[in-house]
PDB file of C-alpha atoms and ligand atoms in Angstrom:
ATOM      1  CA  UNK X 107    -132.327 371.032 204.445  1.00 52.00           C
ATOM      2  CA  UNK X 108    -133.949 367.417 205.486  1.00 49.00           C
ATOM      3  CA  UNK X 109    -130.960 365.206 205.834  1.00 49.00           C
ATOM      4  CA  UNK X 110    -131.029 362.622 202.706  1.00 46.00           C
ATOM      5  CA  UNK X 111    -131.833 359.282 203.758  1.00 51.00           C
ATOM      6  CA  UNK X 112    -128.876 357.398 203.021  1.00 51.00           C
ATOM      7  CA  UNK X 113    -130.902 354.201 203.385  1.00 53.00           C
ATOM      8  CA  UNK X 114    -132.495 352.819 200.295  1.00 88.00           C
ATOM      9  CA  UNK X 115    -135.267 351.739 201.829  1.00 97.00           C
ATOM     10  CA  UNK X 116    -137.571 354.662 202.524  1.00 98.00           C
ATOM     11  CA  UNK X 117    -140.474 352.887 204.149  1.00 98.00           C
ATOM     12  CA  UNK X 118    -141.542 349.310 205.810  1.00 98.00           C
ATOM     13  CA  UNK X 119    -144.895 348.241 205.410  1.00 99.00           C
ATOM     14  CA  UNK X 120    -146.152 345.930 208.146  1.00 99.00           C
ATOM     15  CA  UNK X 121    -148.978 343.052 208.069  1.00 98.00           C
ATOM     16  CA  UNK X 122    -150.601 342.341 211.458  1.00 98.00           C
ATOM     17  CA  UNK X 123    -151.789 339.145 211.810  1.00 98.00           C
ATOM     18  CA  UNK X 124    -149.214 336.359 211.919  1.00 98.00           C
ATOM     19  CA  UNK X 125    -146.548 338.941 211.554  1.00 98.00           C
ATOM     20  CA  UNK X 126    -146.578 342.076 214.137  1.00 98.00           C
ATOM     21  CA  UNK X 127    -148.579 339.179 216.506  1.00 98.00           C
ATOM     22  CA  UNK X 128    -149.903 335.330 216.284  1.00 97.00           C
ATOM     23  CA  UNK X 129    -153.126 336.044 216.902  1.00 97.00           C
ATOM     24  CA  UNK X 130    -154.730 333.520 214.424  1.00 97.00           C
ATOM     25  CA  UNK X 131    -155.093 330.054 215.872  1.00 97.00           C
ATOM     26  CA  UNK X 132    -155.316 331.698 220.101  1.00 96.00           C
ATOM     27  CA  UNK X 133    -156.711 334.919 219.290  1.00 98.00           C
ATOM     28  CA  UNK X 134    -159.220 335.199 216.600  1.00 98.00           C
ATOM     29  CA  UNK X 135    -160.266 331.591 216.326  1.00 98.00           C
ATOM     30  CA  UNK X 136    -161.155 332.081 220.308  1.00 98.00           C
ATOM     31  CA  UNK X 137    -162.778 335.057 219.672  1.00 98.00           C
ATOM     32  CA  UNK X 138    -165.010 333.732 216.513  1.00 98.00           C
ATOM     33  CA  UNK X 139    -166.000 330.532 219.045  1.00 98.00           C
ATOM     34  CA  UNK X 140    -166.878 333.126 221.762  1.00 98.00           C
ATOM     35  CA  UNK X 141    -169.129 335.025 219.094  1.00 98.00           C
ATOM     36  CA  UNK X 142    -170.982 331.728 218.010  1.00 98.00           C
ATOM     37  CA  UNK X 143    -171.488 330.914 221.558  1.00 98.00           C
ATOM     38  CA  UNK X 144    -173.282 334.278 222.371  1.00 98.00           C
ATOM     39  CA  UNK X 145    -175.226 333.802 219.768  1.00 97.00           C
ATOM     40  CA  UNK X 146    -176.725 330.589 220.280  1.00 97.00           C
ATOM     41  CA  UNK X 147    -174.896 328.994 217.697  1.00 97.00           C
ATOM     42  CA  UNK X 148    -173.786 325.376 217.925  1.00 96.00           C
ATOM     43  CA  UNK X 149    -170.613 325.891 215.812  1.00 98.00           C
ATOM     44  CA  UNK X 150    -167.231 325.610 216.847  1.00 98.00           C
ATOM     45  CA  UNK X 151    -163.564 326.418 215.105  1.00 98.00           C
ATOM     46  CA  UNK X 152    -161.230 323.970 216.041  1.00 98.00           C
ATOM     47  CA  UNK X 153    -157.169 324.510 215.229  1.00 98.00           C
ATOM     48  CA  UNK X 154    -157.858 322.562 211.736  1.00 98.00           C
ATOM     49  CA  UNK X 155    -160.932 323.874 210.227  1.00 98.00           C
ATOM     50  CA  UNK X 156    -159.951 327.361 211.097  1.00 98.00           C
ATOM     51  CA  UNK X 157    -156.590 326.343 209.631  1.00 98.00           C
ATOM     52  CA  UNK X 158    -158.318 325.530 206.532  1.00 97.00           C
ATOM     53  CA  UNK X 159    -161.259 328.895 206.620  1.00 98.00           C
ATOM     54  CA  UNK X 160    -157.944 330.901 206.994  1.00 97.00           C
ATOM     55  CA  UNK X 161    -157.398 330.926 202.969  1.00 95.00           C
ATOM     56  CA  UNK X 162    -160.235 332.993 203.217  1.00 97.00           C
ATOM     57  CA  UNK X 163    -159.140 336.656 204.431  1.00 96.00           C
ATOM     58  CA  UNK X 164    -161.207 338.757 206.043  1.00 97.00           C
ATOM     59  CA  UNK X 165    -163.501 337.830 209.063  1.00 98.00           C
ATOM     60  CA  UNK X 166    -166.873 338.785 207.637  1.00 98.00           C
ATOM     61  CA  UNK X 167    -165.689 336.984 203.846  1.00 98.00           C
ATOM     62  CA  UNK X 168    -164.460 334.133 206.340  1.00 98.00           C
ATOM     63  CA  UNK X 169    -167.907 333.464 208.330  1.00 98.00           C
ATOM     64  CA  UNK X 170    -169.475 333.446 204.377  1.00 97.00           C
ATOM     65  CA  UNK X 171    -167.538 331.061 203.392  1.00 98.00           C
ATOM     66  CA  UNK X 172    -168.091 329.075 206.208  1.00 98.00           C
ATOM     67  CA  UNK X 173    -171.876 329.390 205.629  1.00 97.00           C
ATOM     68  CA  UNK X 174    -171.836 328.482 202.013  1.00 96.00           C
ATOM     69  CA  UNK X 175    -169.573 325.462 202.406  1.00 97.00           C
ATOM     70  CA  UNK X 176    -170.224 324.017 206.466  1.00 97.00           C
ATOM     71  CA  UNK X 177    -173.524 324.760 206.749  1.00 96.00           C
ATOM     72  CA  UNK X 178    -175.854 326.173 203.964  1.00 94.00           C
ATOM     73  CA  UNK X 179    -179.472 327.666 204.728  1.00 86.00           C
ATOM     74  CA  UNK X 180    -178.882 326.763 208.353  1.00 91.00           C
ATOM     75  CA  UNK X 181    -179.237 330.901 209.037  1.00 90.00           C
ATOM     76  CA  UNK X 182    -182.954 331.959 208.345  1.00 89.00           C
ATOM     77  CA  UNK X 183    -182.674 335.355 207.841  1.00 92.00           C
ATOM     78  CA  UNK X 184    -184.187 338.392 205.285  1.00 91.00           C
ATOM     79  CA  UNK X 185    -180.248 339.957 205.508  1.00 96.00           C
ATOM     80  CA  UNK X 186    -177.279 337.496 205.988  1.00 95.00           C
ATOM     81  CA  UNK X 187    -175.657 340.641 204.734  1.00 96.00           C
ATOM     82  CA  UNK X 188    -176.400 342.270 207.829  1.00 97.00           C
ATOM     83  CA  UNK X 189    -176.574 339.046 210.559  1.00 97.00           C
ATOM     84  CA  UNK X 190    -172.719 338.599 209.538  1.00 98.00           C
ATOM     85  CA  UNK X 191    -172.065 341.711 210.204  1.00 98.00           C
ATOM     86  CA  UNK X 192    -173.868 341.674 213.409  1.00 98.00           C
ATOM     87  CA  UNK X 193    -172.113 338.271 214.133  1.00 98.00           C
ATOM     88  CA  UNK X 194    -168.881 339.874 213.517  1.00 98.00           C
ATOM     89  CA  UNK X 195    -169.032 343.014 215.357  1.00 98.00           C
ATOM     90  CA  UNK X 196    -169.483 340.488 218.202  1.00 98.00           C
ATOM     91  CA  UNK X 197    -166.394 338.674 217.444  1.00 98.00           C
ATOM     92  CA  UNK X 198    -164.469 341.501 217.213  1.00 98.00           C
ATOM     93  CA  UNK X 199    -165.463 342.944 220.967  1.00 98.00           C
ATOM     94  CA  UNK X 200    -164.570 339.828 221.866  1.00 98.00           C
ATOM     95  CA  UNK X 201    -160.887 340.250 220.082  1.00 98.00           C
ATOM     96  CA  UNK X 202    -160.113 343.049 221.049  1.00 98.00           C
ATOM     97  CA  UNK X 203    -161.432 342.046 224.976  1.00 98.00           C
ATOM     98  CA  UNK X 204    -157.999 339.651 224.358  1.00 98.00           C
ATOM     99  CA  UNK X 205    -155.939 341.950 223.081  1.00 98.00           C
ATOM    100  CA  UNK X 206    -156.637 344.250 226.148  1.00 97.00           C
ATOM    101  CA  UNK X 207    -156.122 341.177 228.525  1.00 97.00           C
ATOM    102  CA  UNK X 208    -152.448 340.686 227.344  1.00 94.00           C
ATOM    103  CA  UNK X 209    -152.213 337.721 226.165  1.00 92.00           C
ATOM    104  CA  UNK X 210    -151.116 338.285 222.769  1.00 95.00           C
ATOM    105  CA  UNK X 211    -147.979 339.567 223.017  1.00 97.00           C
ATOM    106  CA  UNK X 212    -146.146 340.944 220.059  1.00 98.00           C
ATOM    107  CA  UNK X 213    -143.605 337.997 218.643  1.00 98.00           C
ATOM    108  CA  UNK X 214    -139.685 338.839 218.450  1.00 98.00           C
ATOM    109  CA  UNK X 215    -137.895 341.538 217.090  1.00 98.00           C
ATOM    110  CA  UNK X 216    -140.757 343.397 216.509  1.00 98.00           C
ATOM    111  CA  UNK X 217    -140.965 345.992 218.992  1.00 98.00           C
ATOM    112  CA  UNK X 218    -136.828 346.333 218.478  1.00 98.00           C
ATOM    113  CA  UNK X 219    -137.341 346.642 214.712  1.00 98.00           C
ATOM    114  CA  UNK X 220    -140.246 349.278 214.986  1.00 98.00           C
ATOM    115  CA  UNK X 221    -137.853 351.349 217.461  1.00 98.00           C
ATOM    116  CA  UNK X 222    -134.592 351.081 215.004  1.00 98.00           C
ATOM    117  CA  UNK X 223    -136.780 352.173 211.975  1.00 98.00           C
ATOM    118  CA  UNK X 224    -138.595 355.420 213.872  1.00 98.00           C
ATOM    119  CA  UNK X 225    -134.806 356.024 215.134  1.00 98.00           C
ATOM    120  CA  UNK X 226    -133.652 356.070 211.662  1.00 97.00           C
ATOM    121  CA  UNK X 227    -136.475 358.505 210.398  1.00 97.00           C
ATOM    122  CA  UNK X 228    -137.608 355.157 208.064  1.00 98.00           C
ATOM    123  CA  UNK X 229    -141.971 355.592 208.377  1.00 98.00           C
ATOM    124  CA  UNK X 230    -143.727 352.621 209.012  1.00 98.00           C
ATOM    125  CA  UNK X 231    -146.859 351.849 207.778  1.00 98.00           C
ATOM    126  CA  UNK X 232    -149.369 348.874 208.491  1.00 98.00           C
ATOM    127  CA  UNK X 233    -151.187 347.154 206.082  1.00 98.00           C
ATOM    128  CA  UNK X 234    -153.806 344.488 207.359  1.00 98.00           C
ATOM    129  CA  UNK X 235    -156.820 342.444 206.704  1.00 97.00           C
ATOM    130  CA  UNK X 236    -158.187 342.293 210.070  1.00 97.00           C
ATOM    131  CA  UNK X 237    -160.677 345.072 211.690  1.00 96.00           C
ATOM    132  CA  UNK X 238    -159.575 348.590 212.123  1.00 97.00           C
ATOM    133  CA  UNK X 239    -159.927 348.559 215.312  1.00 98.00           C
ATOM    134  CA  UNK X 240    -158.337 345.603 216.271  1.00 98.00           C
ATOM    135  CA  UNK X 241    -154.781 347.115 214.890  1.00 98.00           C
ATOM    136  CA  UNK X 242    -155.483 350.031 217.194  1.00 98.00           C
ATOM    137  CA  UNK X 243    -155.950 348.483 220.245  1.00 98.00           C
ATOM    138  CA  UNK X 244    -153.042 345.597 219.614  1.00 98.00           C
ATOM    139  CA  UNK X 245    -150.578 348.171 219.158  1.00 98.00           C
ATOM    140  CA  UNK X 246    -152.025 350.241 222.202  1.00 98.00           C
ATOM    141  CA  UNK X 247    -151.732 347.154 224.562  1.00 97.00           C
ATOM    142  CA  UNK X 248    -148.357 346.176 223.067  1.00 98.00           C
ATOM    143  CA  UNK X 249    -146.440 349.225 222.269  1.00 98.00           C
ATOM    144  CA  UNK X 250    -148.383 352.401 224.583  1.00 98.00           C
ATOM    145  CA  UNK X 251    -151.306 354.425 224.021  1.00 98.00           C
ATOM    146  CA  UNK X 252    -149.268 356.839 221.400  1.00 98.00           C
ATOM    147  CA  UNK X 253    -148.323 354.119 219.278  1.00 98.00           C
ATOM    148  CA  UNK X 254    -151.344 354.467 216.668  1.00 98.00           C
ATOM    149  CA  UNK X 255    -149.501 357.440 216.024  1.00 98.00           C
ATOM    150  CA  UNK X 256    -146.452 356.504 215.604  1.00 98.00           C
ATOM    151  CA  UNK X 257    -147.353 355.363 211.755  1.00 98.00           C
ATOM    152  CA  UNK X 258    -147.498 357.113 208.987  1.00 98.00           C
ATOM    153  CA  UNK X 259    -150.171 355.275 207.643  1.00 98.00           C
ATOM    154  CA  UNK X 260    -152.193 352.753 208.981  1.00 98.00           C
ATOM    155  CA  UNK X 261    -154.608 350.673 206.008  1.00 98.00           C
ATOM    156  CA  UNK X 262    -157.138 348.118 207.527  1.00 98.00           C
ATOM    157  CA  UNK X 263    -159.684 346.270 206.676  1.00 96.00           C
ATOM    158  CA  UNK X 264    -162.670 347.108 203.922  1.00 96.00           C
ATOM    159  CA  UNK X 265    -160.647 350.218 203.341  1.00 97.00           C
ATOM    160  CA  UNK X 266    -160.700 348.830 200.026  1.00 97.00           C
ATOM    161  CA  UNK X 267    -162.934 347.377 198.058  1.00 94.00           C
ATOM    162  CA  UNK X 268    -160.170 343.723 197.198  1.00 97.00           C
ATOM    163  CA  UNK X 269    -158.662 342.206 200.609  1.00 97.00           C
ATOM    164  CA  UNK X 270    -155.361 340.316 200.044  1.00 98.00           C
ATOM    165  CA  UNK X 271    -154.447 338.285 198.189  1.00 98.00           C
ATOM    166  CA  UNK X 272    -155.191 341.299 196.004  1.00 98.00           C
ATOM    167  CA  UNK X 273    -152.686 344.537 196.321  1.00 98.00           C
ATOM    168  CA  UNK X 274    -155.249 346.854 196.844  1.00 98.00           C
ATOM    169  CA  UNK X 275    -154.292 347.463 200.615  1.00 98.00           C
ATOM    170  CA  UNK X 276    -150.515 347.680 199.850  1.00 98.00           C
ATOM    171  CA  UNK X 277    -151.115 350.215 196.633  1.00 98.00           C
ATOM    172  CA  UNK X 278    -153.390 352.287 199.431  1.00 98.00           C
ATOM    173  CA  UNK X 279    -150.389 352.444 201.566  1.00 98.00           C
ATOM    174  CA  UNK X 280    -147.702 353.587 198.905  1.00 98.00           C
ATOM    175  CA  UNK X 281    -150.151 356.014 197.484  1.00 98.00           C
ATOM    176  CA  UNK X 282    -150.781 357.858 201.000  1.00 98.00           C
ATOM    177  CA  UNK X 283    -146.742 357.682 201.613  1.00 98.00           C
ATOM    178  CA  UNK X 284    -146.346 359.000 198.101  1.00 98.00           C
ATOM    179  CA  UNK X 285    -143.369 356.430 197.790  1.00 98.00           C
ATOM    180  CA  UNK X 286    -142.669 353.952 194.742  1.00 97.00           C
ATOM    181  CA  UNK X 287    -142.564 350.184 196.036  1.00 98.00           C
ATOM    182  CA  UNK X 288    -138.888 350.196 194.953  1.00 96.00           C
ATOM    183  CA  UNK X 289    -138.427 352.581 198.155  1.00 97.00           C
ATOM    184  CA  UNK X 290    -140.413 350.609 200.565  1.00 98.00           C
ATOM    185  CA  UNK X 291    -140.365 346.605 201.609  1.00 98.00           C
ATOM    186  CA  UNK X 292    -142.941 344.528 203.048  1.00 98.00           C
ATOM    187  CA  UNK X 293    -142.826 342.465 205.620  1.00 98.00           C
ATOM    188  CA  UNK X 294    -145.350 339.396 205.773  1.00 98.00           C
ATOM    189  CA  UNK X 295    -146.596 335.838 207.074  1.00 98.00           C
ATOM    190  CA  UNK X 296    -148.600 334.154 204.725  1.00 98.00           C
ATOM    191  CA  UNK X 297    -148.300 333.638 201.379  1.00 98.00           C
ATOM    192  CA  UNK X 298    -151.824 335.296 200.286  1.00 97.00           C
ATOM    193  CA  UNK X 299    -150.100 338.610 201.629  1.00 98.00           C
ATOM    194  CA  UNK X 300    -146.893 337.472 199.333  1.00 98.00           C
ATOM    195  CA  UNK X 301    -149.121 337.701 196.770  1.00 98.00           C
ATOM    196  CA  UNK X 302    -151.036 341.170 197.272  1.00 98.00           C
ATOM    197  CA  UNK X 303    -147.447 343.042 198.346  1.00 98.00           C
ATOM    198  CA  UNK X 304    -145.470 341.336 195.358  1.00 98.00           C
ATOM    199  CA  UNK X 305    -148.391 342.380 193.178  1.00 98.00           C
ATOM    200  CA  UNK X 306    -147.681 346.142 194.214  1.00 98.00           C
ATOM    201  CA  UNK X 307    -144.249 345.310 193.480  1.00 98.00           C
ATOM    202  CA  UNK X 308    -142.538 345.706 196.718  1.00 98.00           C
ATOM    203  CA  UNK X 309    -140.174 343.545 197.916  1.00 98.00           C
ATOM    204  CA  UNK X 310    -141.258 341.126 200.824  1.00 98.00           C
ATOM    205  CA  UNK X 311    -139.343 339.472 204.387  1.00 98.00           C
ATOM    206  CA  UNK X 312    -141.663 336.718 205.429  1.00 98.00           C
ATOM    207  CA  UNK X 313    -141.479 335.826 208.823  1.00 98.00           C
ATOM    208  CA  UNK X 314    -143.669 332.573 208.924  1.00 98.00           C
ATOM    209  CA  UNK X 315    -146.618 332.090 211.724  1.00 94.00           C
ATOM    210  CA  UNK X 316    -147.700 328.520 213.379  1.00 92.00           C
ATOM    211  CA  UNK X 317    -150.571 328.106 209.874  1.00 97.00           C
ATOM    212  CA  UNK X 318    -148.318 329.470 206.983  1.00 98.00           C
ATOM    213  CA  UNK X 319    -145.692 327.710 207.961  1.00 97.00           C
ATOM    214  CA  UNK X 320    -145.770 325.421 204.840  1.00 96.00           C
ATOM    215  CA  UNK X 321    -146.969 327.495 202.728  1.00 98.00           C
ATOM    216  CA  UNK X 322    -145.433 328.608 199.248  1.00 98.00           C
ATOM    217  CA  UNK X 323    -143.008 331.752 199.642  1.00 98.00           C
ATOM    218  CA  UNK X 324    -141.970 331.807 195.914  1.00 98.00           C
ATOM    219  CA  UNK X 325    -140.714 335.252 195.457  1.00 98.00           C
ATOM    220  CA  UNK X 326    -139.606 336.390 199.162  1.00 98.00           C
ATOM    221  CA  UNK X 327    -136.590 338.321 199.313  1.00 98.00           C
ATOM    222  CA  UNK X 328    -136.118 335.705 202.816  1.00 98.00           C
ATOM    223  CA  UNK X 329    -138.208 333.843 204.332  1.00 98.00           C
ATOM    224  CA  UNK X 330    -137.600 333.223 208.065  1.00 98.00           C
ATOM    225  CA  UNK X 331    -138.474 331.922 211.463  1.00 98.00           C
ATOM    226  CA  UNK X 332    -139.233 335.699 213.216  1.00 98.00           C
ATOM    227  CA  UNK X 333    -137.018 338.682 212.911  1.00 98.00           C
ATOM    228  CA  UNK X 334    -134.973 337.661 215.625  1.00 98.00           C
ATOM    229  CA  UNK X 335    -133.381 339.468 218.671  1.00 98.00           C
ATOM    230  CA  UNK X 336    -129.458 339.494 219.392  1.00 97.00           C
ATOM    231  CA  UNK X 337    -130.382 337.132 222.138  1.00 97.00           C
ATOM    232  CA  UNK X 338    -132.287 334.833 220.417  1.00 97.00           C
ATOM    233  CA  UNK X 339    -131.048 335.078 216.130  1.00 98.00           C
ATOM    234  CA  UNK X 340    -133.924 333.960 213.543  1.00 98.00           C
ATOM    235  CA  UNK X 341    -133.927 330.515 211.597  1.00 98.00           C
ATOM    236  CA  UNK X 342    -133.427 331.065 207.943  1.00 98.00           C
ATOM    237  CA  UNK X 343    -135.934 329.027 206.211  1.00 98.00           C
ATOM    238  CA  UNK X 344    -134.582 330.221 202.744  1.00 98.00           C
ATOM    239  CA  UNK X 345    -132.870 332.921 201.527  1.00 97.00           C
ATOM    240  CA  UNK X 346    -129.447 334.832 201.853  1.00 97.00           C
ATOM    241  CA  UNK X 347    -129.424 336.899 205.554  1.00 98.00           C
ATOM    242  CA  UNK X 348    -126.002 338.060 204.688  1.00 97.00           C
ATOM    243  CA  UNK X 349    -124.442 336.994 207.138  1.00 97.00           C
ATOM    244  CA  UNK X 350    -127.354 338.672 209.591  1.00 98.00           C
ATOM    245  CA  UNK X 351    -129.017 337.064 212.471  1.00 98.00           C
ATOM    246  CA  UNK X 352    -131.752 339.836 213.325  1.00 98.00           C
ATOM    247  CA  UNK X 353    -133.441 341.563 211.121  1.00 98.00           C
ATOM    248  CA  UNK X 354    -131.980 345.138 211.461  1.00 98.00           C
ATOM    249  CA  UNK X 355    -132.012 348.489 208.652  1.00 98.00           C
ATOM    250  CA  UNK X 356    -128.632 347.240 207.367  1.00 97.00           C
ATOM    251  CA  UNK X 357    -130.327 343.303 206.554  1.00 98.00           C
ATOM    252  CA  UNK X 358    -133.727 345.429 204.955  1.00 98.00           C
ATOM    253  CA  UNK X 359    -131.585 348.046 203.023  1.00 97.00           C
ATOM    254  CA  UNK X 360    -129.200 344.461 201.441  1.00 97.00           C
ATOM    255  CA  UNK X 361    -132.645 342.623 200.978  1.00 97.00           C
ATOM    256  CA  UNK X 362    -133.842 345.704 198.919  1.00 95.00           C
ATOM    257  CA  UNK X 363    -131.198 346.613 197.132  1.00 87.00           C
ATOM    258  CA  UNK X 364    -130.350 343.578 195.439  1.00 75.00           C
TER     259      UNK X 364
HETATM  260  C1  XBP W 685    -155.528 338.374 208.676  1.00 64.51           C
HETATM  261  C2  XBP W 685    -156.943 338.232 208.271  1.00 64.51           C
HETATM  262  C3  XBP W 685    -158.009 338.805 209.159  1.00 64.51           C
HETATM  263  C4  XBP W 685    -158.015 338.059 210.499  1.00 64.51           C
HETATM  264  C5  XBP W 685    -159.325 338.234 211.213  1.00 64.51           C
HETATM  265  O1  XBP W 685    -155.167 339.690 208.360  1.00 64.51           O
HETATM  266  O2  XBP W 685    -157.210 337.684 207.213  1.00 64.51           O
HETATM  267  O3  XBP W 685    -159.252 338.611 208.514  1.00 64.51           O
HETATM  268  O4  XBP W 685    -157.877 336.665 210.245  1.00 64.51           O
HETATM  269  O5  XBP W 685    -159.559 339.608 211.424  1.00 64.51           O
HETATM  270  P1  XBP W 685    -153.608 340.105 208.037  1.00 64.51           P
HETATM  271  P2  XBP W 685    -161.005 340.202 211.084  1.00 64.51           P
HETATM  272  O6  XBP W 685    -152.766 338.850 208.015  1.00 64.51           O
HETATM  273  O7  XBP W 685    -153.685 340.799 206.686  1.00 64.51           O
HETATM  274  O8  XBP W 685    -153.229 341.031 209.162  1.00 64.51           O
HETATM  275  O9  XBP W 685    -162.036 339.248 211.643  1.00 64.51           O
HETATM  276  O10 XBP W 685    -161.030 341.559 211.740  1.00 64.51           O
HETATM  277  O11 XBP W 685    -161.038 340.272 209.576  1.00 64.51           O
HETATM  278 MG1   MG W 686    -150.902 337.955 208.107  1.00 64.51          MG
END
């Protein structure tokens, strides 16, 4: 008989970007520059503009928008369709060249967390914006080679058809655990991911990142600095961390079951 899982929370449900790593501003705003660069392009990213094309998810959506607003009809082509995705395939190689190079390390608490919740029997999930394929090879070069595996489920990019802020990625998660949201909780760093995991209902930790910083958490169960080691506690932004200073089962399980 499978022992019953006295904790309430069933499941956690990861974001990448900004949460698992801060890859935004030194990892994919490099890479995107790099990209440009091979391609001829004149156009450069700096920390503010990217700051401000970040309310657009999605790298491909992202370069769009970019076009559209920065720099219309400069790109003389039958297919934009297909040059952006040509322009991001290169940006992408040149991610995941990063991620292999080790710079981006994963921020705190998080490979502590992941090993307390696989301890526990709680599955893990990720559910992400970015490129397949970049989730794959961060959490090789962060966490091992078997890692990937490690997850129950693992939703990236145009999986679906709506990228956050719409819940499409999240309801593709809890449909392939088979659990209700009430059984699972999120955890986050921006608030267009608030929005797509509180739109599938599950509760959300945000741990904020260097851009969402000041962003609008309205509906967090907490909203924090990281999720903190013994050895170095999180800030609590807002929110009640009962008493907690790392993010542990016991903190998620409170958070949940209120
Ligand atoms: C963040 C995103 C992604 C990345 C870039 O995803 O919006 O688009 O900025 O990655 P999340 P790609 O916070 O949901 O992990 O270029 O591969 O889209
Ligand atoms: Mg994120």
């Amino acid at each position: 008989m499978e022992k019953v899982n006295e904790n309430n929370i069933s499941a956690v449900l990861f974001d990448v970007d900004g949460t698992l790593v801060d890859t935004e501003r030194d990892g994919h705003r490099i890479a995107f520059n790099a990209a440009f660069t091979e391609l001829g392009l004149t156009w450069h990213w700096n920390v503010e503009l990217y700051g401000e094309l970040l309310k657009i998810t999605g790298g491909k959506e992202r370069i769009r928008y970019y076009l559209e607003k920065y720099v219309p009809d400069e790109i003389k082509t039958n297919n934009l369709e297909n040059w952006i995705t040509d322009l991001h395939m290169i940006k992408t190689r040149h991610f995941v060249a990063l991620l292999k190079s080790g710079q981006i390390p994963l921020r705190p608490g998080v490979a502590r967390l992941i090993k307390e919740l696989r301890n526990a029997k709680i599955k893990i999930a990720i559910a992400t914006t970015t490129t397949p394929e970049n989730v794959t090879t961060l959490l090789k070069s962060t966490l091992g080679e078997e890692s990937p595996a490690w997850f129950d489920v693992i939703a990236a990019g145009d999986i679906v058809p709506q990228k956050k802020p719409a819940p499409d990625i999240y309801l593709w998660v809890l449909e392939r655990l088979g659990l209700p949201p009430k059984q699972c909780i999120a955890v986050e760093d921006s608030e267009c991911g608030l929005k797509a995991s509180l739109a599938a209902g599950i509760n959300t930790v945000i741990t904020v990142s260097n851009y969402t910083v000041l962003q609008n958490f309205n509906g967090a169960a907490i909203t924090l600095s990281d999720l903190g080691e013994s050895s170095k506690p999180f800030t609590i932004l807002t929110g009640d961390a009962y008493g907690s200073r790392w993010v542990d089962i016991q903190l998620l399980n409170k958070l949940n079951s209120r």
